[in-house]
Amino acid sequence: MTAFFAPATYTGVKAAFRRLIAALGGIEAAESYGFAARSLLSNYGNADSPRFPPAHIILDVEAAAGEVFVTEALARAQGYRLEKIETASTASVQPLPAAMRDWCLSQGKSLSAFLAAIADGSVDRAECDMIEASLLEHLRETVEAVRAVRHHREAPSS
């Protein structure tokens, strides 16, 4: 394979991926989102590994982290600079209080599902499915709450 860029450029992309994973809370946090296995995520950031993260992983992890470190590194390598524009996805960020309310409600639902499942002393397959569904919903609410916090932090003060 012909490399178009200096090795430092590729190393920079991998460093950007490591920063992105750190912004998300680390490898374990990224793995918990279901983006990829821990070892694969680690390889994507390893300067000695020939593997790079595919576009769908970059998009998903950047969306969850609220940072575009890898996209910025890729743009810089091509001589471009990113400029944030208001899009439907950023315009639809919930106000912080509403996002935190929804997050708290989903946390309560997850806890209620778990407590209901263990009430009889055992957890069957259907109860596991119910717990998993409530946890996945809570994870979605957590991502929305993080987006709201970051949006609130970046919003101009009145």
PDB file of C-alpha atoms in Angstrom:
ATOM      1  CA  MET A   1       0.000   0.000   0.000  1.00  0.00           C
ATOM      2  CA  THR A   2       1.275   3.454  -0.874  1.00  0.00           C
ATOM      3  CA  ALA A   3       1.231   5.939   1.970  1.00  0.00           C
ATOM      4  CA  PHE A   4       0.395   9.473   0.876  1.00  0.00           C
ATOM      5  CA  PHE A   5       1.316  11.077   4.178  1.00  0.00           C
ATOM      6  CA  ALA A   6       4.265  11.070   6.537  1.00  0.00           C
ATOM      7  CA  PRO A   7       4.116   8.478   9.333  1.00  0.00           C
ATOM      8  CA  ALA A   8       3.558  11.290  11.848  1.00  0.00           C
ATOM      9  CA  THR A   9       0.223  12.086  10.172  1.00  0.00           C
ATOM     10  CA  TYR A  10      -1.035   8.537  10.709  1.00  0.00           C
ATOM     11  CA  THR A  11       0.306   8.541  14.260  1.00  0.00           C
ATOM     12  CA  GLY A  12      -1.584  11.796  14.814  1.00  0.00           C
ATOM     13  CA  VAL A  13      -4.853  10.186  13.721  1.00  0.00           C
ATOM     14  CA  LYS A  14      -4.276   7.357  16.189  1.00  0.00           C
ATOM     15  CA  ALA A  15      -3.454   9.873  18.937  1.00  0.00           C
ATOM     16  CA  ALA A  16      -6.699  11.692  18.128  1.00  0.00           C
ATOM     17  CA  PHE A  17      -8.590   8.403  18.512  1.00  0.00           C
ATOM     18  CA  ARG A  18      -6.968   7.850  21.919  1.00  0.00           C
ATOM     19  CA  ARG A  19      -8.028  11.366  22.993  1.00  0.00           C
ATOM     20  CA  LEU A  20     -11.535  10.623  21.742  1.00  0.00           C
ATOM     21  CA  ILE A  21     -11.745   7.401  23.755  1.00  0.00           C
ATOM     22  CA  ALA A  22     -10.432   9.254  26.821  1.00  0.00           C
ATOM     23  CA  ALA A  23     -13.095  11.959  26.352  1.00  0.00           C
ATOM     24  CA  LEU A  24     -15.736   9.239  26.357  1.00  0.00           C
ATOM     25  CA  GLY A  25     -14.407   7.865  29.642  1.00  0.00           C
ATOM     26  CA  GLY A  26     -11.871   5.277  28.499  1.00  0.00           C
ATOM     27  CA  ILE A  27     -11.805   1.957  26.663  1.00  0.00           C
ATOM     28  CA  GLU A  28     -14.233   0.293  29.078  1.00  0.00           C
ATOM     29  CA  ALA A  29     -16.783   3.077  28.629  1.00  0.00           C
ATOM     30  CA  ALA A  30     -16.459   2.916  24.838  1.00  0.00           C
ATOM     31  CA  GLU A  31     -16.858  -0.852  24.915  1.00  0.00           C
ATOM     32  CA  SER A  32     -19.964  -0.513  27.091  1.00  0.00           C
ATOM     33  CA  TYR A  33     -21.600   1.543  24.338  1.00  0.00           C
ATOM     34  CA  GLY A  34     -21.174  -1.463  22.046  1.00  0.00           C
ATOM     35  CA  PHE A  35     -19.000   0.306  19.473  1.00  0.00           C
ATOM     36  CA  ALA A  36     -16.453  -2.527  19.337  1.00  0.00           C
ATOM     37  CA  ALA A  37     -14.567  -4.917  21.590  1.00  0.00           C
ATOM     38  CA  ARG A  38     -12.020  -3.455  23.992  1.00  0.00           C
ATOM     39  CA  SER A  39      -9.064  -5.051  22.176  1.00  0.00           C
ATOM     40  CA  LEU A  40     -10.180  -3.671  18.823  1.00  0.00           C
ATOM     41  CA  LEU A  41     -10.714  -0.173  20.223  1.00  0.00           C
ATOM     42  CA  SER A  42      -7.270  -0.376  21.798  1.00  0.00           C
ATOM     43  CA  ASN A  43      -5.715  -1.425  18.471  1.00  0.00           C
ATOM     44  CA  TYR A  44      -7.324   1.519  16.695  1.00  0.00           C
ATOM     45  CA  GLY A  45      -5.386   3.880  18.960  1.00  0.00           C
ATOM     46  CA  ASN A  46      -2.158   1.863  19.087  1.00  0.00           C
ATOM     47  CA  ALA A  47       0.593   3.541  17.055  1.00  0.00           C
ATOM     48  CA  ASP A  48       2.189   0.124  16.419  1.00  0.00           C
ATOM     49  CA  SER A  49      -1.006  -1.426  15.033  1.00  0.00           C
ATOM     50  CA  PRO A  50      -1.798  -1.181  11.310  1.00  0.00           C
ATOM     51  CA  ARG A  51      -5.551  -1.018  12.092  1.00  0.00           C
ATOM     52  CA  PHE A  52      -7.456   2.244  11.969  1.00  0.00           C
ATOM     53  CA  PRO A  53     -11.015   2.809  13.137  1.00  0.00           C
ATOM     54  CA  PRO A  54     -13.608   2.558  10.364  1.00  0.00           C
ATOM     55  CA  ALA A  55     -15.770   5.578   9.589  1.00  0.00           C
ATOM     56  CA  HIS A  56     -18.865   4.245  11.372  1.00  0.00           C
ATOM     57  CA  ILE A  57     -16.889   3.773  14.603  1.00  0.00           C
ATOM     58  CA  ILE A  58     -15.427   7.282  14.325  1.00  0.00           C
ATOM     59  CA  LEU A  59     -18.878   8.794  13.732  1.00  0.00           C
ATOM     60  CA  ASP A  60     -20.523   6.909  16.594  1.00  0.00           C
ATOM     61  CA  VAL A  61     -17.765   7.486  19.151  1.00  0.00           C
ATOM     62  CA  GLU A  62     -17.472  11.170  18.240  1.00  0.00           C
ATOM     63  CA  ALA A  63     -21.248  11.581  18.567  1.00  0.00           C
ATOM     64  CA  ALA A  64     -21.255   9.892  21.968  1.00  0.00           C
ATOM     65  CA  ALA A  65     -18.238  11.857  23.205  1.00  0.00           C
ATOM     66  CA  GLY A  66     -19.392  15.160  21.749  1.00  0.00           C
ATOM     67  CA  GLU A  67     -15.914  15.718  20.323  1.00  0.00           C
ATOM     68  CA  VAL A  68     -14.563  15.467  16.769  1.00  0.00           C
ATOM     69  CA  PHE A  69     -10.888  14.827  17.463  1.00  0.00           C
ATOM     70  CA  VAL A  70     -10.426  12.208  14.722  1.00  0.00           C
ATOM     71  CA  THR A  71     -12.426  14.105  12.120  1.00  0.00           C
ATOM     72  CA  GLU A  72     -10.353  17.210  12.907  1.00  0.00           C
ATOM     73  CA  ALA A  73      -7.114  15.235  12.507  1.00  0.00           C
ATOM     74  CA  LEU A  74      -8.294  13.809   9.183  1.00  0.00           C
ATOM     75  CA  ALA A  75      -9.352  17.240   7.920  1.00  0.00           C
ATOM     76  CA  ARG A  76      -6.046  18.786   9.032  1.00  0.00           C
ATOM     77  CA  ALA A  77      -4.118  16.062   7.175  1.00  0.00           C
ATOM     78  CA  GLN A  78      -5.912  17.103   3.977  1.00  0.00           C
ATOM     79  CA  GLY A  79      -5.313  20.804   4.598  1.00  0.00           C
ATOM     80  CA  TYR A  80      -8.794  21.651   5.876  1.00  0.00           C
ATOM     81  CA  ARG A  81     -10.120  23.173   9.062  1.00  0.00           C
ATOM     82  CA  LEU A  82     -13.485  22.253  10.539  1.00  0.00           C
ATOM     83  CA  GLU A  83     -16.122  24.807  11.368  1.00  0.00           C
ATOM     84  CA  LYS A  84     -19.100  23.855  13.504  1.00  0.00           C
ATOM     85  CA  ILE A  85     -22.456  24.541  11.909  1.00  0.00           C
ATOM     86  CA  GLU A  86     -25.874  24.309  13.501  1.00  0.00           C
ATOM     87  CA  THR A  87     -27.544  21.120  12.315  1.00  0.00           C
ATOM     88  CA  ALA A  88     -30.810  19.431  13.133  1.00  0.00           C
ATOM     89  CA  SER A  89     -28.969  17.109  15.530  1.00  0.00           C
ATOM     90  CA  THR A  90     -27.263  19.926  17.439  1.00  0.00           C
ATOM     91  CA  ALA A  91     -30.335  22.154  17.300  1.00  0.00           C
ATOM     92  CA  SER A  92     -32.440  19.416  18.888  1.00  0.00           C
ATOM     93  CA  VAL A  93     -30.348  19.116  22.040  1.00  0.00           C
ATOM     94  CA  GLN A  94     -32.668  19.214  25.027  1.00  0.00           C
ATOM     95  CA  PRO A  95     -32.316  21.997  27.564  1.00  0.00           C
ATOM     96  CA  LEU A  96     -30.135  20.823  30.431  1.00  0.00           C
ATOM     97  CA  PRO A  97     -32.890  20.566  33.079  1.00  0.00           C
ATOM     98  CA  ALA A  98     -35.122  18.499  30.769  1.00  0.00           C
ATOM     99  CA  ALA A  99     -32.255  16.201  29.803  1.00  0.00           C
ATOM    100  CA  MET A 100     -31.334  15.621  33.441  1.00  0.00           C
ATOM    101  CA  ARG A 101     -34.993  14.989  34.334  1.00  0.00           C
ATOM    102  CA  ASP A 102     -35.257  12.359  31.580  1.00  0.00           C
ATOM    103  CA  TRP A 103     -31.961  10.822  32.675  1.00  0.00           C
ATOM    104  CA  CYS A 104     -33.151  10.547  36.290  1.00  0.00           C
ATOM    105  CA  LEU A 105     -36.462   9.020  35.196  1.00  0.00           C
ATOM    106  CA  SER A 106     -34.710   6.425  33.036  1.00  0.00           C
ATOM    107  CA  GLN A 107     -32.346   5.605  35.896  1.00  0.00           C
ATOM    108  CA  GLY A 108     -35.351   5.026  38.152  1.00  0.00           C
ATOM    109  CA  LYS A 109     -36.992   2.791  35.534  1.00  0.00           C
ATOM    110  CA  SER A 110     -33.813   0.718  35.229  1.00  0.00           C
ATOM    111  CA  LEU A 111     -33.603   0.294  38.983  1.00  0.00           C
ATOM    112  CA  SER A 112     -37.313  -0.576  39.192  1.00  0.00           C
ATOM    113  CA  ALA A 113     -36.938  -3.185  36.440  1.00  0.00           C
ATOM    114  CA  PHE A 114     -34.026  -4.760  38.288  1.00  0.00           C
ATOM    115  CA  LEU A 115     -35.799  -4.763  41.665  1.00  0.00           C
ATOM    116  CA  ALA A 116     -38.954  -6.250  40.139  1.00  0.00           C
ATOM    117  CA  ALA A 117     -36.886  -8.972  38.481  1.00  0.00           C
ATOM    118  CA  ILE A 118     -35.096 -10.042  41.671  1.00  0.00           C
ATOM    119  CA  ALA A 119     -38.161  -9.814  43.918  1.00  0.00           C
ATOM    120  CA  ASP A 120     -38.810 -13.565  43.704  1.00  0.00           C
ATOM    121  CA  GLY A 121     -35.158 -14.477  44.239  1.00  0.00           C
ATOM    122  CA  SER A 122     -34.364 -15.483  40.666  1.00  0.00           C
ATOM    123  CA  VAL A 123     -34.070 -13.775  37.316  1.00  0.00           C
ATOM    124  CA  ASP A 124     -35.427 -15.543  34.239  1.00  0.00           C
ATOM    125  CA  ARG A 125     -34.694 -14.853  30.571  1.00  0.00           C
ATOM    126  CA  ALA A 126     -37.677 -12.507  30.087  1.00  0.00           C
ATOM    127  CA  GLU A 127     -36.633 -10.513  33.144  1.00  0.00           C
ATOM    128  CA  CYS A 128     -33.073 -10.293  31.798  1.00  0.00           C
ATOM    129  CA  ASP A 129     -34.516  -8.957  28.537  1.00  0.00           C
ATOM    130  CA  MET A 130     -36.552  -6.381  30.481  1.00  0.00           C
ATOM    131  CA  ILE A 131     -33.498  -5.295  32.492  1.00  0.00           C
ATOM    132  CA  GLU A 132     -31.366  -5.065  29.356  1.00  0.00           C
ATOM    133  CA  ALA A 133     -33.984  -2.982  27.528  1.00  0.00           C
ATOM    134  CA  SER A 134     -34.276  -0.564  30.446  1.00  0.00           C
ATOM    135  CA  LEU A 135     -30.479  -0.274  30.715  1.00  0.00           C
ATOM    136  CA  LEU A 136     -30.152   0.425  26.988  1.00  0.00           C
ATOM    137  CA  GLU A 137     -32.819   3.119  27.271  1.00  0.00           C
ATOM    138  CA  HIS A 138     -30.923   4.575  30.230  1.00  0.00           C
ATOM    139  CA  LEU A 139     -27.733   4.523  28.152  1.00  0.00           C
ATOM    140  CA  ARG A 140     -29.499   6.509  25.403  1.00  0.00           C
ATOM    141  CA  GLU A 141     -30.734   8.992  28.005  1.00  0.00           C
ATOM    142  CA  THR A 142     -27.192   9.217  29.404  1.00  0.00           C
ATOM    143  CA  VAL A 143     -25.831  10.115  25.955  1.00  0.00           C
ATOM    144  CA  GLU A 144     -28.555  12.758  25.565  1.00  0.00           C
ATOM    145  CA  ALA A 145     -27.779  14.168  29.021  1.00  0.00           C
ATOM    146  CA  VAL A 146     -24.064  14.387  28.163  1.00  0.00           C
ATOM    147  CA  ARG A 147     -24.929  16.140  24.882  1.00  0.00           C
ATOM    148  CA  ALA A 148     -27.114  18.602  26.811  1.00  0.00           C
ATOM    149  CA  VAL A 149     -24.360  19.307  29.349  1.00  0.00           C
ATOM    150  CA  ARG A 150     -21.809  19.918  26.593  1.00  0.00           C
ATOM    151  CA  HIS A 151     -24.247  22.048  24.625  1.00  0.00           C
ATOM    152  CA  HIS A 152     -25.063  24.068  27.749  1.00  0.00           C
ATOM    153  CA  ARG A 153     -21.366  24.539  28.513  1.00  0.00           C
ATOM    154  CA  GLU A 154     -20.691  25.830  24.980  1.00  0.00           C
ATOM    155  CA  ALA A 155     -23.823  28.006  24.712  1.00  0.00           C
ATOM    156  CA  PRO A 156     -23.266  31.733  25.045  1.00  0.00           C
ATOM    157  CA  SER A 157     -24.310  33.058  28.456  1.00  0.00           C
ATOM    158  CA  SER A 158     -27.299  35.373  28.551  1.00  0.00           C
TER     159      SER A 158
END
